[in-house]
Tab-separated table of C-alpha atoms and ligand atoms in Angstrom:
chain	number	residue	atom	x	y	z
A	1	MET	CA	25.463	-2.405	-7.286
A	2	MET	CA	21.793	-3.059	-6.620
A	3	LYS	CA	22.660	-4.459	-3.208
A	4	GLN	CA	24.380	-1.195	-2.342
A	5	LEU	CA	21.202	0.696	-3.149
A	6	ILE	CA	19.203	-1.664	-0.955
A	7	ASP	CA	21.725	-1.161	1.856
A	8	LYS	CA	21.458	2.591	1.396
A	9	LEU	CA	17.657	2.454	1.588
A	10	ALA	CA	17.888	0.348	4.760
A	11	GLU	CA	20.256	2.844	6.362
A	12	GLU	CA	18.826	6.150	5.231
A	13	ASN	CA	15.172	5.179	4.651
A	14	ARG	CA	15.139	7.161	1.437
A	15	LEU	CA	16.452	7.103	-2.099
A	16	THR	CA	16.260	9.488	-5.033
A	17	ARG	CA	13.813	9.043	-7.908
A	18	GLU	CA	16.625	7.806	-10.161
A	19	GLU	CA	17.724	5.284	-7.552
A	20	TYR	CA	14.212	3.876	-7.125
A	21	ILE	CA	13.875	3.594	-10.899
A	22	ASP	CA	17.253	1.883	-11.114
A	23	LEU	CA	16.341	-0.600	-8.378
A	24	ILE	CA	12.937	-1.492	-9.801
A	25	GLU	CA	14.163	-1.692	-13.375
A	26	ASN	CA	17.170	-3.887	-12.639
A	27	ARG	CA	15.680	-6.163	-10.003
A	28	ASN	CA	16.351	-9.884	-10.387
A	29	PRO	CA	15.679	-12.941	-8.231
A	30	GLU	CA	18.914	-12.417	-6.343
A	31	THR	CA	18.302	-8.766	-5.449
A	32	CYS	CA	14.733	-9.671	-4.499
A	33	GLU	CA	15.956	-12.249	-1.985
A	34	TYR	CA	18.499	-9.786	-0.629
A	35	LEU	CA	15.756	-7.180	-0.219
A	36	PHE	CA	13.271	-9.550	1.418
A	37	ASP	CA	15.870	-10.735	3.872
A	38	LYS	CA	16.590	-7.151	4.968
A	39	ALA	CA	12.881	-6.285	5.001
A	40	ARG	CA	12.107	-9.261	7.277
A	41	LYS	CA	14.872	-8.214	9.668
A	42	VAL	CA	13.505	-4.668	9.900
A	43	ARG	CA	9.985	-5.994	10.338
A	44	GLU	CA	11.118	-8.359	13.084
A	45	LYS	CA	12.982	-5.594	14.868
A	46	HIS	CA	9.763	-3.599	15.223
A	47	TYR	CA	7.051	-6.243	15.260
A	48	GLY	CA	8.742	-9.566	15.876
A	49	ARG	CA	6.910	-12.332	14.078
A	50	GLU	CA	3.514	-11.018	15.075
A	51	VAL	CA	0.851	-10.527	12.429
A	52	TYR	CA	-1.845	-7.956	13.101
A	53	LEU	CA	-5.377	-8.783	12.011
A	54	ARG	CA	-8.063	-6.337	10.883
A	55	GLY	CA	-11.666	-7.410	10.505
A	56	LEU	CA	-12.879	-5.849	7.264
A	57	ILE	CA	-16.562	-4.938	7.151
A	58	GLU	CA	-17.698	-3.986	3.647
A	59	PHE	CA	-20.846	-2.169	4.693
A	60	THR	CA	-22.057	-0.700	1.392
A	61	ASN	CA	-21.280	-1.347	-2.246
A	62	TYR	CA	-23.170	1.712	-3.486
A	63	CYS	CA	-20.696	4.201	-4.905
A	64	LYS	CA	-21.152	7.577	-6.535
A	65	ASN	CA	-17.745	7.308	-8.195
A	66	ASP	CA	-16.893	5.728	-11.504
A	67	CYS	CA	-13.227	4.757	-11.259
A	68	TYR	CA	-12.332	2.858	-14.414
A	69	TYR	CA	-10.700	-0.040	-12.552
A	70	CYS	CA	-13.331	-0.762	-9.939
A	71	GLY	CA	-16.045	-3.397	-10.145
A	72	ILE	CA	-18.517	-1.503	-7.946
A	73	ARG	CA	-18.243	1.714	-9.989
A	74	ARG	CA	-21.477	3.622	-10.377
A	75	SER	CA	-22.032	2.733	-13.999
A	76	ASN	CA	-21.765	-1.028	-13.543
A	77	PRO	CA	-25.430	-2.086	-13.789
A	78	ASN	CA	-24.645	-5.737	-13.030
A	79	VAL	CA	-23.879	-5.227	-9.340
A	80	THR	CA	-26.523	-6.219	-6.808
A	81	ARG	CA	-26.259	-3.247	-4.506
A	82	TYR	CA	-26.542	-3.613	-0.740
A	83	ARG	CA	-26.176	-1.665	2.465
A	84	LEU	CA	-25.748	-3.139	5.913
A	85	THR	CA	-27.875	-1.697	8.710
A	86	LYS	CA	-26.177	-0.473	11.841
A	87	GLU	CA	-27.369	-3.622	13.603
A	88	GLU	CA	-25.797	-5.815	10.940
A	89	ILE	CA	-22.530	-3.893	11.255
A	90	LEU	CA	-22.579	-4.329	15.034
A	91	ASP	CA	-23.257	-8.057	14.585
A	92	CYS	CA	-20.122	-8.267	12.431
A	93	CYS	CA	-18.134	-6.534	15.163
A	94	ASN	CA	-19.506	-8.913	17.767
A	95	GLU	CA	-18.537	-11.934	15.721
A	96	GLY	CA	-15.154	-10.377	14.982
A	97	TYR	CA	-14.509	-9.603	18.623
A	98	LEU	CA	-15.165	-13.235	19.552
A	99	LEU	CA	-12.735	-14.305	16.824
A	100	GLY	CA	-10.041	-12.104	18.386
A	101	PHE	CA	-10.109	-9.056	16.146
A	102	ARG	CA	-9.256	-5.801	17.932
A	103	THR	CA	-9.411	-3.579	14.856
A	104	PHE	CA	-12.490	-3.155	12.708
A	105	VAL	CA	-12.245	-1.578	9.295
A	106	LEU	CA	-15.434	-0.033	7.959
A	107	GLN	CA	-15.028	0.036	4.215
A	108	GLY	CA	-17.531	1.106	1.620
A	109	GLY	CA	-18.129	2.849	-1.645
A	110	GLU	CA	-18.729	6.587	-1.512
A	111	ASP	CA	-22.393	6.232	-0.630
A	112	SER	CA	-24.263	9.515	-0.037
A	113	HIS	CA	-27.121	7.575	1.542
A	114	TYR	CA	-25.143	7.897	4.782
A	115	ASN	CA	-24.782	11.471	5.981
A	116	ASP	CA	-22.207	12.510	8.581
A	117	THR	CA	-24.659	11.937	11.401
A	118	ASP	CA	-25.265	8.344	10.301
A	119	ILE	CA	-21.540	7.594	10.147
A	120	VAL	CA	-20.892	9.327	13.470
A	121	ASP	CA	-23.673	7.281	15.025
A	122	ILE	CA	-22.154	4.013	13.783
A	123	ILE	CA	-18.664	5.028	14.970
A	124	ARG	CA	-19.951	6.007	18.434
A	125	ASP	CA	-21.800	2.719	18.883
A	126	ILE	CA	-18.834	0.601	17.836
A	127	LYS	CA	-16.471	2.497	20.128
A	128	ARG	CA	-18.960	2.367	23.017
A	129	LEU	CA	-19.410	-1.394	22.698
A	130	TYR	CA	-15.757	-2.184	21.915
A	131	PRO	CA	-13.687	0.472	23.697
A	132	ASP	CA	-10.570	-1.698	23.509
A	133	CYS	CA	-10.737	-1.890	19.710
A	134	ALA	CA	-9.372	0.444	17.079
A	135	LEU	CA	-11.748	1.634	14.376
A	136	THR	CA	-10.523	2.308	10.869
A	137	LEU	CA	-12.573	4.076	8.202
A	138	SER	CA	-12.137	3.463	4.491
A	139	ILE	CA	-14.964	5.476	2.985
A	140	GLY	CA	-13.257	7.725	0.493
A	141	GLU	CA	-13.119	11.455	-0.035
A	142	HIS	CA	-14.940	13.760	2.376
A	143	SER	CA	-14.697	17.343	3.594
A	144	LEU	CA	-12.357	18.362	6.384
A	145	GLU	CA	-15.424	18.951	8.561
A	146	SER	CA	-16.687	15.409	8.026
A	147	TYR	CA	-13.259	13.896	8.697
A	148	GLN	CA	-13.081	15.961	11.881
A	149	ALA	CA	-16.540	14.814	12.985
A	150	PHE	CA	-15.682	11.135	12.391
A	151	TYR	CA	-12.452	11.553	14.359
A	152	GLU	CA	-14.210	13.217	17.263
A	153	ALA	CA	-16.762	10.401	17.278
A	154	GLY	CA	-13.894	7.983	17.899
A	155	ALA	CA	-12.472	6.792	14.580
A	156	ASP	CA	-8.753	6.106	15.028
A	157	ARG	CA	-7.474	5.402	11.543
A	158	TYR	CA	-8.308	6.213	7.928
A	159	LEU	CA	-7.377	4.370	4.755
A	160	LEU	CA	-7.388	6.314	1.515
A	161	ARG	CA	-5.077	5.067	-1.185
A	162	HIS	CA	-3.573	7.796	-3.331
A	163	GLU	CA	-3.844	5.242	-6.216
A	164	THR	CA	-1.058	6.925	-8.228
A	165	ALA	CA	1.053	9.955	-7.416
A	166	ASP	CA	1.317	11.030	-11.064
A	167	SER	CA	-1.509	13.404	-12.053
A	168	ASN	CA	-1.562	12.352	-15.679
A	169	HIS	CA	-1.703	8.686	-14.753
A	170	TYR	CA	-4.365	9.492	-12.150
A	171	LYS	CA	-6.517	11.031	-14.883
A	172	THR	CA	-6.301	7.886	-16.978
A	173	LEU	CA	-7.625	5.787	-14.067
A	174	HIS	CA	-10.403	8.116	-12.937
A	175	PRO	CA	-13.150	10.215	-14.508
A	176	PRO	CA	-12.558	14.001	-14.701
A	177	ASN	CA	-14.554	14.819	-11.558
A	178	LEU	CA	-11.908	13.125	-9.402
A	179	SER	CA	-8.688	15.051	-8.982
A	180	PRO	CA	-5.289	13.889	-7.777
A	181	GLU	CA	-4.812	17.190	-5.944
A	182	PHE	CA	-7.984	16.748	-3.892
A	183	ARG	CA	-7.015	13.173	-3.055
A	184	LYS	CA	-3.675	14.336	-1.685
A	185	GLN	CA	-5.336	17.207	0.159
A	186	CYS	CA	-7.647	14.701	1.883
A	187	LEU	CA	-4.648	12.664	3.009
A	188	GLN	CA	-2.921	15.755	4.379
A	189	GLU	CA	-6.040	16.795	6.263
A	190	LEU	CA	-6.546	13.331	7.717
A	191	LYS	CA	-2.989	13.394	9.014
A	192	GLU	CA	-3.326	16.859	10.486
A	193	ILE	CA	-6.541	15.902	12.281
A	194	GLY	CA	-4.606	13.152	14.037
A	195	TYR	CA	-5.735	9.963	12.329
A	196	GLN	CA	-3.296	7.146	11.784
A	197	VAL	CA	-3.360	7.388	8.009
A	198	GLY	CA	-2.967	4.721	5.379
A	199	SER	CA	-2.278	5.402	1.741
A	200	GLY	CA	-1.188	3.189	-1.116
A	201	PHE	CA	-1.641	2.197	-4.728
A	202	MET	CA	-2.279	-0.646	-7.112
A	203	VAL	CA	0.689	-2.388	-8.686
A	204	GLY	CA	0.430	-2.898	-12.431
A	205	SER	CA	-2.565	-0.643	-12.986
A	206	PRO	CA	-3.135	0.106	-16.685
A	207	GLY	CA	-0.563	2.524	-18.066
A	208	GLN	CA	1.608	2.437	-14.938
A	209	THR	CA	5.327	2.946	-15.622
A	210	ILE	CA	8.371	2.339	-13.454
A	211	GLU	CA	8.676	6.121	-13.195
A	212	ASN	CA	5.119	6.213	-11.800
A	213	LEU	CA	6.088	3.637	-9.176
A	214	ALA	CA	9.157	5.661	-8.222
A	215	ASP	CA	6.884	8.690	-7.785
A	216	ASP	CA	4.508	6.615	-5.649
A	217	LEU	CA	7.417	5.692	-3.398
A	218	LEU	CA	8.583	9.321	-3.217
A	219	TYR	CA	5.081	10.393	-2.319
A	220	LEU	CA	4.964	7.863	0.533
A	221	GLN	CA	8.429	8.989	1.608
A	222	GLU	CA	7.065	12.520	1.908
A	223	LEU	CA	3.674	11.670	3.440
A	224	GLN	CA	5.127	9.287	6.052
A	225	PRO	CA	1.860	7.371	6.476
A	226	HIS	CA	1.353	4.906	9.334
A	227	MET	CA	-0.032	2.290	6.945
A	228	VAL	CA	0.500	1.486	3.288
A	229	GLY	CA	-1.899	-0.689	1.305
A	230	ILE	CA	-0.595	-2.021	-1.987
A	231	GLY	CA	-1.847	-4.888	-4.059
A	232	PRO	CA	-1.853	-5.952	-7.683
A	233	PHE	CA	-4.381	-4.448	-10.062
A	234	ILE	CA	-6.781	-7.191	-11.166
A	235	PRO	CA	-9.223	-6.545	-14.018
A	236	HIS	CA	-12.963	-6.707	-13.417
A	237	HIS	CA	-14.982	-7.954	-16.383
A	238	ASP	CA	-17.616	-5.181	-16.180
A	239	THR	CA	-15.226	-2.223	-16.250
A	240	PRO	CA	-13.455	-0.272	-19.006
A	241	PHE	CA	-10.271	-2.119	-17.959
A	242	ALA	CA	-11.774	-5.578	-18.475
A	243	GLY	CA	-9.201	-6.440	-21.143
A	244	GLU	CA	-6.110	-5.225	-19.253
A	245	SER	CA	-3.689	-7.598	-17.576
A	246	SER	CA	-3.179	-8.006	-13.830
A	247	GLY	CA	-0.233	-6.736	-11.856
A	248	THR	CA	2.259	-9.420	-10.859
A	249	THR	CA	3.044	-11.064	-7.549
A	250	GLU	CA	6.734	-10.557	-8.210
A	251	LEU	CA	6.600	-6.767	-8.589
A	252	THR	CA	4.130	-6.387	-5.714
A	253	LEU	CA	6.473	-8.286	-3.394
A	254	PHE	CA	9.457	-6.205	-4.469
A	255	LEU	CA	7.571	-3.003	-3.678
A	256	LEU	CA	6.447	-4.378	-0.297
A	257	GLY	CA	10.109	-4.982	0.530
A	258	LEU	CA	11.114	-1.471	-0.539
A	259	ILE	CA	8.312	0.101	1.485
A	260	ARG	CA	9.346	-1.836	4.592
A	261	LEU	CA	12.873	-0.427	4.309
A	262	MET	CA	11.656	3.085	3.573
A	263	LEU	CA	9.115	3.164	6.423
A	264	PRO	CA	10.559	0.660	8.929
A	265	ALA	CA	7.662	0.676	11.420
A	266	VAL	CA	4.859	0.982	8.886
A	267	LEU	CA	1.749	-1.207	9.058
A	268	LEU	CA	1.866	-3.097	5.801
A	269	PRO	CA	-0.860	-5.550	4.782
A	270	ALA	CA	-0.435	-8.560	2.568
A	271	THR	CA	-3.666	-7.830	0.717
A	272	THR	CA	-6.553	-9.966	-0.465
A	273	ALA	CA	-5.713	-8.930	-4.046
A	274	LEU	CA	-2.253	-10.450	-3.586
A	275	GLY	CA	-3.887	-13.630	-2.267
A	276	THR	CA	-6.176	-13.593	-5.292
A	277	ILE	CA	-3.517	-13.576	-8.018
A	278	ASP	CA	-1.336	-16.080	-6.158
A	279	PRO	CA	-2.603	-18.854	-3.860
A	280	MET	CA	0.429	-18.231	-1.609
A	281	GLY	CA	0.407	-14.460	-2.151
A	282	ARG	CA	-0.336	-13.488	1.426
A	283	GLU	CA	2.375	-15.760	2.812
A	284	LYS	CA	4.842	-14.375	0.272
A	285	GLY	CA	3.780	-10.848	1.225
A	286	ILE	CA	4.495	-11.493	4.905
A	287	LEU	CA	7.875	-12.974	3.967
A	288	ALA	CA	8.633	-9.827	1.926
A	289	GLY	CA	8.081	-7.556	4.945
A	290	ALA	CA	4.309	-7.204	5.397
A	291	ASN	CA	2.883	-7.473	8.926
A	292	VAL	CA	-0.897	-7.125	8.602
A	293	LEU	CA	-3.761	-9.248	7.238
A	294	MET	CA	-7.258	-7.947	6.655
A	295	PRO	CA	-9.666	-10.863	6.494
A	296	ASN	CA	-13.249	-10.266	5.518
A	297	LEU	CA	-15.808	-9.983	8.320
A	298	SER	CA	-18.756	-9.006	6.135
A	299	PRO	CA	-21.843	-11.241	6.348
A	300	ILE	CA	-21.606	-14.218	3.964
A	301	LYS	CA	-24.697	-13.087	2.049
A	302	VAL	CA	-23.031	-9.877	0.814
A	303	ARG	CA	-19.453	-11.041	0.334
A	304	ASN	CA	-19.827	-11.931	-3.318
A	305	LYS	CA	-21.354	-8.504	-3.980
A	306	TYR	CA	-18.291	-6.492	-2.989
A	307	MET	CA	-16.302	-7.453	-6.042
A	308	LEU	CA	-13.779	-4.738	-6.834
A	309	TYR	CA	-12.034	-7.195	-9.184
A	310	ASP	CA	-12.622	-10.687	-10.594
A	311	ASN	CA	-12.035	-13.953	-8.702
A	312	LYS	CA	-11.708	-12.322	-5.273
A	313	ILE	CA	-10.896	-14.969	-2.671
A	314	CYS	CA	-12.811	-15.665	0.548
A	315	THR	CA	-16.225	-14.855	-0.885
A	316	GLY	CA	-17.748	-18.336	-0.797
A	317	ASP	CA	-19.736	-20.170	1.848
A	318	GLU	CA	-16.597	-21.279	3.631
A	319	ALA	CA	-15.641	-17.668	4.251
A	320	ALA	CA	-16.340	-17.808	8.007
A	321	GLU	CA	-13.232	-19.957	8.162
A	322	CYS	CA	-10.850	-17.131	7.214
A	323	ARG	CA	-9.743	-16.566	10.775
A	324	ASN	CA	-8.637	-20.182	11.253
A	325	CYS	CA	-7.316	-20.460	7.742
A	326	LEU	CA	-5.031	-17.479	8.238
A	327	GLU	CA	-3.922	-18.695	11.637
A	328	GLY	CA	-2.840	-21.969	10.032
A	329	ARG	CA	-1.227	-20.308	7.042
A	330	MET	CA	0.812	-17.966	9.232
A	331	LYS	CA	1.884	-20.701	11.654
A	332	LEU	CA	3.177	-22.720	8.706
A	333	ILE	CA	5.596	-19.945	7.771
A	334	GLY	CA	6.559	-19.227	11.380
A	335	TYR	CA	4.423	-16.165	12.017
A	336	ASN	CA	1.829	-15.552	14.647
A	337	PRO	CA	-1.502	-13.711	14.330
A	338	VAL	CA	-2.202	-11.837	17.580
A	339	VAL	CA	-5.196	-10.469	19.464
A	340	ASP	CA	-4.153	-6.828	19.549
A	341	ARG	CA	-5.245	-3.413	18.272
A	342	GLY	CA	-2.015	-3.470	16.310
A	343	ASP	CA	-1.085	0.199	16.441
A	344	SER	CA	1.909	1.429	14.513
A	345	LYS	CA	5.143	1.356	16.493
A	346	MET	CA	5.876	4.704	14.835
A	347	ILE	CA	3.423	6.143	17.340
A	348	GLN	CA	4.606	4.220	20.371
A	349	GLU	CA	8.143	5.305	19.575
A	350	GLY	CA	6.935	8.897	19.593
A	351	LYS	CA	7.383	9.579	15.928
A	352	ASN	CA	3.826	10.559	15.115
A	353	ASN	CA	4.980	13.802	13.572
A	354	VAL	CA	2.657	15.396	11.063
B	401	5AD	N1	-7.841	-4.438	-8.681
B	401	5AD	C1	-7.110	-4.264	-7.562
B	401	5AD	N2	-7.414	-3.370	-6.612
B	401	5AD	C2	-8.493	-2.610	-6.800
B	401	5AD	N3	-9.014	-1.626	-6.052
B	401	5AD	C3	-10.121	-1.173	-6.666
B	401	5AD	N4	-10.330	-1.837	-7.817
B	401	5AD	C4	-9.313	-2.731	-7.929
B	401	5AD	C5	-8.939	-3.680	-8.907
B	401	5AD	N5	-9.647	-3.851	-10.026
B	401	5AD	C6	-8.365	-1.108	-4.841
B	401	5AD	C7	-8.170	0.402	-4.931
B	401	5AD	C8	-8.969	0.921	-3.765
B	401	5AD	C9	-9.054	-0.276	-2.850
B	401	5AD	C10	-10.204	-0.255	-1.903
B	401	5AD	O1	-9.160	-1.374	-3.729
B	401	5AD	O2	-6.788	0.709	-4.782
B	401	5AD	O3	-8.364	2.014	-3.112
B	402	FES	FE1	-10.309	-16.750	3.771
B	402	FES	FE2	-8.351	-18.658	3.903
B	402	FES	S1	-8.285	-16.586	4.459
B	402	FES	S2	-10.490	-18.877	3.432
């Protein structure tokens, strides 16, 4: 029964809300294995056993937002705040380039210290110095005009997780000044501008139901993003959700598998959060259909200050080793990190339809 639904998803790339609920609710170790096997085949058809790497540069941990789940939320007074200068950001890119990264992801809190001109200036410099690299922004909600300006300056991709597709659930994760409608509008605008767009959500966030997850999948089915970032929710001790429990590896992997079948050529990271709740989480994520890793490229001195959740991995002194560590970890499971921009095959196959 469940296998038939998985077959249907693999063939038609879509299911109904009831079918997603049914699949998630009734999953068991056997259906999981069946799903992962199919997901790996689809992944290999489009991407072989290559793993795309993104160098993540966490350039500011100032944030004007106050999301209840996030460790760098505005009202956490125990964060040592930092901003990287443009020169420090370019140093990260230089180091990353030498390590073989051909995508840089600029991620930060929503920090009004940087106006559009500052961001445009950083984008232009990175693209001038590294014209063969893709540049991804992950800097939150902005106006259409700002998104347009960043795109014209050379940004190729934009990550903005929708966090949850259910408005009521959204309101329990965010303060009233953040709206689920505006979040979705931003994603639509980013797509229309021409960015390769990534959305996604946390698995096991407080109050999340199976129905919410089905709605998240339906939302992705409708949005048709080029990238999907999902990882387990992990509590941070200085947030209102300090006492909540983490999402599980098991459910995160199941959803990765479903997303691979729904969006066959999607760029799907095995996230740091997954590696944090499970020492083999990233390997398991790749084996469930993921094809991207996003190791940290931020300078060692700031890595332990970008703590969205507790116990984040790769924040110690040994963090410069991530590149080699991941190479070794992937080789051990028969996968191969590559020096490549790692664009979505959706685009190369001419399916970049908005
Ligand atoms: N646990 C897991 N993921 C988190 N994020 C923020 N806080 C947490 C947390 N406590 C995720 C959000 C955000 C991304 C940058 O990190 O989904 O979009
Ligand atoms: Fe960072 Fe292994 S990936 S130390």
